[in-house]
Amino acid sequence: MKTFLQILILFVSVSIFGQTSNKFGYQAVVRDALNGLLQNHNLKVRASILIGNNAVYSEVHLPKTNDNGLFNLQVGGGVAESGNFSNIDWSQGNLFLKIETDILNGWGYSIVSNTELLNVPFANYADKARELSNPAATISGLYKGIYNSSLPSNIYYMIIQYLSPKKIKCDIFYSQNISTGAYSQDIISMIGDVENVNNYSAKNIWFNIVLSSNANPTWIPSQLQPNVFEGSKITFFGSSGSSVIFDKIE
C-alpha cells in the first residue's frame, strides 16, 4: 500500500477555474501507476491558502471521485480548521493553494500539491476592495443591543444609515413596537465619519452612557469615548465601565 500511495502523488492533475461567488472551484484527477483512474473513491481533502510559506486558512472536504477519477470542491465552502476565509487579503500576492489528499480517509494525507494563484479569486478581491473603499456601506443596517450594569438590563435598537462611502447617520432608540415595527423616539442621532474596515473608528459617532436619576442610562455626544466597530458587532463604552454591545440583526 505504501508504494501505491507514493505512485499516486505523481499522477494528480489540477484545474482552478473561474468563480462567481466568494468560493472558488478546484478539480483534481487521480490516476494510478498504470494511468488508470481512481474511480468512485471516497477521499478526505484539506485545502489551505498560503501567503508565501505561511498557511492563513485551511479547511477539510470529503469528496468522491466520479467515473473519470475526477473530484470537485469549492474552496471556501469546506469545514474550516484554521483561519477565516473572509479575512484573507487577496491583494498581497505570492498566494498558493495547497491541497492534501487522504485516499484512505483517515490514514493521513499522502498526496500533496501546491498551486500558485496567479489569478486571485476576483469576487473575494472585489469584496475586500469594496469594504476598504466603502466602509460605511459595510456597517449600515439594524442593530440590537443590551445595556448591562448593576441596574436592570435595557434593550436598545440602532439604525446606521449610509450617507456616503465614509459617512453614516447613527440613530439609537430605546425600544421597538413589535406589532407595528416602529421604533421609539430617538435617544440620540448623530452624523459621523467612518474609517478602517477591520476595526472601525467612527469620528463624531462617539457616545457616553451616563446613569440618570430614573435608573435609565442617558446617551450624550462625547469625543472622549473611543467606541469600537468590529464586523457585525459594535461596542459603545460608557461611564464607570458600563457599555452597550450591539449585534447586527439586519
Coordinates of C-alpha atoms in Angstrom, one line a residue:
M1 CA 0.0 0.0 0.0
K2 CA 2.9 2.4 0.7
T3 CA 4.1 2.0 -2.9
F4 CA 0.6 2.7 -4.2
L5 CA 0.4 5.9 -2.2
Q6 CA 3.8 7.1 -3.5
I7 CA 2.8 6.5 -7.1
L8 CA -0.4 8.4 -6.7
I9 CA 1.5 11.5 -5.8
L10 CA 2.9 11.6 -9.3
F11 CA -0.5 11.5 -11.1
V12 CA -2.6 14.4 -9.8
S13 CA -3.7 16.9 -12.3
V14 CA -5.2 20.2 -11.1
S15 CA -7.5 22.8 -12.5
I16 CA -8.6 26.0 -10.8
F17 CA -11.5 27.6 -12.6
G18 CA -13.4 30.9 -12.6
Q19 CA -15.6 31.9 -9.7
T20 CA -18.7 33.9 -9.3
S21 CA -19.0 34.0 -5.5
N22 CA -16.7 34.1 -2.5
K23 CA -15.9 30.5 -3.1
F24 CA -13.8 29.2 -6.0
G25 CA -13.6 25.8 -7.6
Y26 CA -10.9 23.2 -7.6
Q27 CA -10.7 20.0 -9.6
A28 CA -8.3 17.1 -9.5
V29 CA -8.0 13.8 -11.4
V30 CA -6.3 10.9 -9.6
R31 CA -4.6 8.1 -11.5
D32 CA -2.5 5.0 -10.6
A33 CA 0.9 4.0 -11.9
L34 CA -0.7 2.4 -15.0
N35 CA -2.5 5.6 -15.7
G36 CA -5.8 4.1 -14.6
L37 CA -8.4 6.3 -13.0
L38 CA -9.2 6.0 -9.3
Q39 CA -12.9 5.8 -9.8
N40 CA -15.8 6.3 -7.4
H41 CA -13.5 6.6 -4.4
N42 CA -14.1 8.5 -1.2
L43 CA -11.4 11.0 -0.2
K44 CA -10.5 13.4 2.5
V45 CA -9.1 16.6 1.2
R46 CA -7.5 19.5 3.1
A47 CA -7.4 22.8 1.2
S48 CA -5.1 25.6 2.5
I49 CA -4.4 29.1 1.3
L50 CA -0.8 30.1 1.8
I51 CA 0.8 33.5 1.6
G52 CA 4.4 32.6 0.9
N53 CA 5.0 29.6 3.1
N54 CA 2.5 30.5 5.8
A55 CA -0.9 29.0 5.8
V56 CA -3.5 31.7 6.6
Y57 CA -6.5 29.4 6.2
S58 CA -7.3 25.7 5.9
E59 CA -10.5 23.6 5.5
V60 CA -11.5 20.0 5.0
H61 CA -13.7 18.4 2.4
L62 CA -15.0 14.8 1.9
P63 CA -15.4 14.5 -1.9
K64 CA -15.8 11.4 -4.0
T65 CA -14.2 10.8 -7.4
N66 CA -16.5 10.0 -10.3
D67 CA -16.2 7.5 -13.2
N68 CA -13.5 9.6 -14.7
G69 CA -11.4 9.8 -11.4
L70 CA -12.4 13.4 -11.0
F71 CA -13.4 15.2 -7.8
N72 CA -14.6 18.7 -7.4
L73 CA -14.8 21.0 -4.4
Q74 CA -15.4 24.6 -3.6
V75 CA -12.6 26.3 -1.7
G76 CA -14.2 28.4 0.9
G77 CA -17.1 26.0 1.4
G78 CA -15.4 23.3 3.5
V79 CA -15.2 22.8 7.2
A80 CA -12.7 25.3 8.5
E81 CA -9.8 24.1 10.5
S82 CA -7.9 27.3 11.0
G83 CA -8.2 31.0 9.9
N84 CA -11.1 32.8 8.4
F85 CA -11.7 32.6 4.6
S86 CA -13.4 36.0 4.5
N87 CA -10.4 37.7 6.2
I88 CA -7.8 36.6 3.6
D89 CA -6.0 39.5 1.9
W90 CA -6.1 38.6 -1.7
S91 CA -4.3 41.7 -2.7
Q92 CA -0.9 40.6 -1.2
G93 CA 0.2 38.4 -4.0
N94 CA 2.5 35.3 -3.5
L95 CA -0.6 33.3 -2.9
F96 CA -0.7 29.5 -3.1
L97 CA -3.4 26.8 -2.9
K98 CA -2.1 23.7 -1.1
I99 CA -4.1 20.5 -1.5
E100 CA -3.5 17.5 0.7
T101 CA -5.4 14.3 -0.1
D102 CA -6.0 11.2 2.1
I103 CA -7.2 8.4 -0.2
L104 CA -7.9 6.2 2.8
N105 CA -10.0 8.8 4.6
G106 CA -8.3 8.6 8.0
W107 CA -4.8 7.3 7.4
G108 CA -3.2 10.6 6.8
Y109 CA -2.6 13.0 4.0
S110 CA -0.3 11.5 1.4
I111 CA -0.9 13.3 -1.9
V112 CA 0.2 17.0 -1.7
S113 CA 0.2 19.6 -4.4
N114 CA 0.9 23.4 -4.3
T115 CA -0.5 25.7 -7.0
E116 CA 0.3 29.4 -7.2
L117 CA -2.8 31.5 -7.5
L118 CA -1.7 33.8 -10.3
N119 CA -5.3 34.9 -10.8
V120 CA -6.7 35.6 -7.4
P121 CA -10.4 34.9 -6.7
F122 CA -11.8 38.0 -8.2
A123 CA -15.0 38.1 -6.2
N124 CA -13.1 37.9 -3.0
Y125 CA -10.7 40.6 -4.0
A126 CA -13.6 42.8 -5.2
D127 CA -15.4 42.3 -1.9
K128 CA -12.3 43.3 0.1
A129 CA -11.7 46.3 -2.1
R130 CA -15.3 47.4 -1.8
E131 CA -15.0 47.3 2.0
L132 CA -11.8 49.3 2.0
S133 CA -13.3 52.0 -0.2
N134 CA -16.8 51.9 1.2
P135 CA -16.7 51.1 5.0
A136 CA -20.0 53.0 5.7
A137 CA -21.9 50.6 3.5
T138 CA -20.4 47.6 5.2
I139 CA -21.7 48.6 8.7
S140 CA -25.0 50.1 7.6
G141 CA -28.1 48.2 9.0
L142 CA -30.2 47.4 12.0
Y143 CA -28.5 46.5 15.4
K144 CA -29.9 45.3 18.7
G145 CA -28.0 45.9 22.0
I146 CA -28.5 45.4 25.7
Y147 CA -27.2 47.7 28.4
N148 CA -25.6 45.7 31.2
S149 CA -24.8 47.2 34.6
S150 CA -26.0 46.7 38.2
L151 CA -29.3 48.1 37.0
P152 CA -31.9 46.1 35.1
S153 CA -30.9 45.5 31.5
N154 CA -32.4 47.7 28.8
I155 CA -32.8 46.8 25.2
Y156 CA -31.8 49.3 22.5
Y157 CA -32.0 49.4 18.8
M158 CA -29.6 51.3 16.5
I159 CA -30.1 52.1 12.8
I160 CA -26.9 53.0 10.9
Q161 CA -27.8 54.7 7.7
Y162 CA -25.4 55.0 4.7
L163 CA -24.8 58.6 3.6
S164 CA -21.6 58.3 1.6
P165 CA -18.7 55.8 1.4
K166 CA -17.2 57.1 4.7
K167 CA -20.1 58.9 6.3
I168 CA -23.0 57.4 8.3
K169 CA -26.0 58.6 10.3
C170 CA -26.5 56.8 13.6
D171 CA -29.8 56.7 15.4
I172 CA -30.3 54.9 18.7
F173 CA -33.8 54.1 20.0
Y174 CA -35.0 52.8 23.4
S175 CA -37.5 50.2 22.1
Q176 CA -39.4 48.8 19.2
N177 CA -43.1 48.2 18.8
I178 CA -43.4 44.6 17.9
S179 CA -46.8 44.8 16.3
T180 CA -46.1 47.9 14.2
G181 CA -42.4 47.6 13.8
A182 CA -42.0 51.2 14.7
Y183 CA -39.2 52.5 16.9
S184 CA -39.4 54.9 19.8
Q185 CA -38.2 58.4 19.5
D186 CA -34.5 58.8 19.0
I187 CA -32.4 58.8 22.2
I188 CA -29.6 60.2 20.2
S189 CA -28.9 60.9 16.5
M190 CA -25.5 61.9 15.0
I191 CA -23.7 62.0 11.7
G192 CA -20.1 60.9 11.7
D193 CA -17.2 59.7 9.6
V194 CA -16.2 56.0 9.5
E195 CA -12.6 54.8 8.9
N196 CA -10.9 51.4 8.7
V197 CA -12.7 48.3 7.8
N198 CA -11.5 45.6 10.3
N199 CA -11.6 47.7 13.4
Y200 CA -13.8 50.7 12.7
S201 CA -13.2 54.0 14.3
A202 CA -16.1 56.4 14.0
K203 CA -15.2 60.1 14.4
N204 CA -18.1 62.1 15.7
I205 CA -20.1 59.0 16.4
W206 CA -18.8 58.6 19.9
F207 CA -21.3 58.4 22.8
N208 CA -21.0 58.4 26.5
I209 CA -23.5 56.4 28.6
V210 CA -24.5 58.2 31.8
L211 CA -26.8 57.0 34.5
S212 CA -29.7 59.3 35.2
S213 CA -31.9 59.6 38.3
N214 CA -34.6 57.3 36.9
A215 CA -32.1 54.5 36.6
N216 CA -32.1 54.5 32.8
P217 CA -28.8 55.3 31.0
T218 CA -28.7 58.6 29.1
W219 CA -26.8 58.9 25.9
I220 CA -24.8 62.1 25.3
P221 CA -22.3 63.0 22.5
S222 CA -18.8 62.6 23.6
Q223 CA -15.3 62.9 22.0
L224 CA -13.8 61.1 25.0
Q225 CA -15.1 57.5 24.4
P226 CA -13.3 55.5 21.6
N227 CA -16.2 53.2 20.5
V228 CA -15.2 50.1 18.6
F229 CA -16.8 48.8 15.4
E230 CA -15.8 45.2 14.7
G231 CA -17.6 43.4 11.8
S232 CA -21.2 42.9 12.8
K233 CA -20.6 43.9 16.4
I234 CA -20.3 47.5 17.8
T235 CA -19.4 48.4 21.3
F236 CA -20.2 51.8 22.9
F237 CA -18.3 52.5 26.2
G238 CA -19.9 54.4 29.0
S239 CA -19.2 55.9 32.4
S240 CA -18.0 53.8 35.2
G241 CA -17.0 50.9 32.9
S242 CA -20.5 50.4 31.6
S243 CA -21.0 49.5 27.9
V244 CA -23.6 48.6 25.3
I245 CA -22.7 45.9 22.7
F246 CA -24.8 46.0 19.6
D247 CA -25.1 43.0 17.3
K248 CA -26.2 43.4 13.7
I249 CA -29.6 41.8 13.1
E250 CA -30.4 43.0 9.5

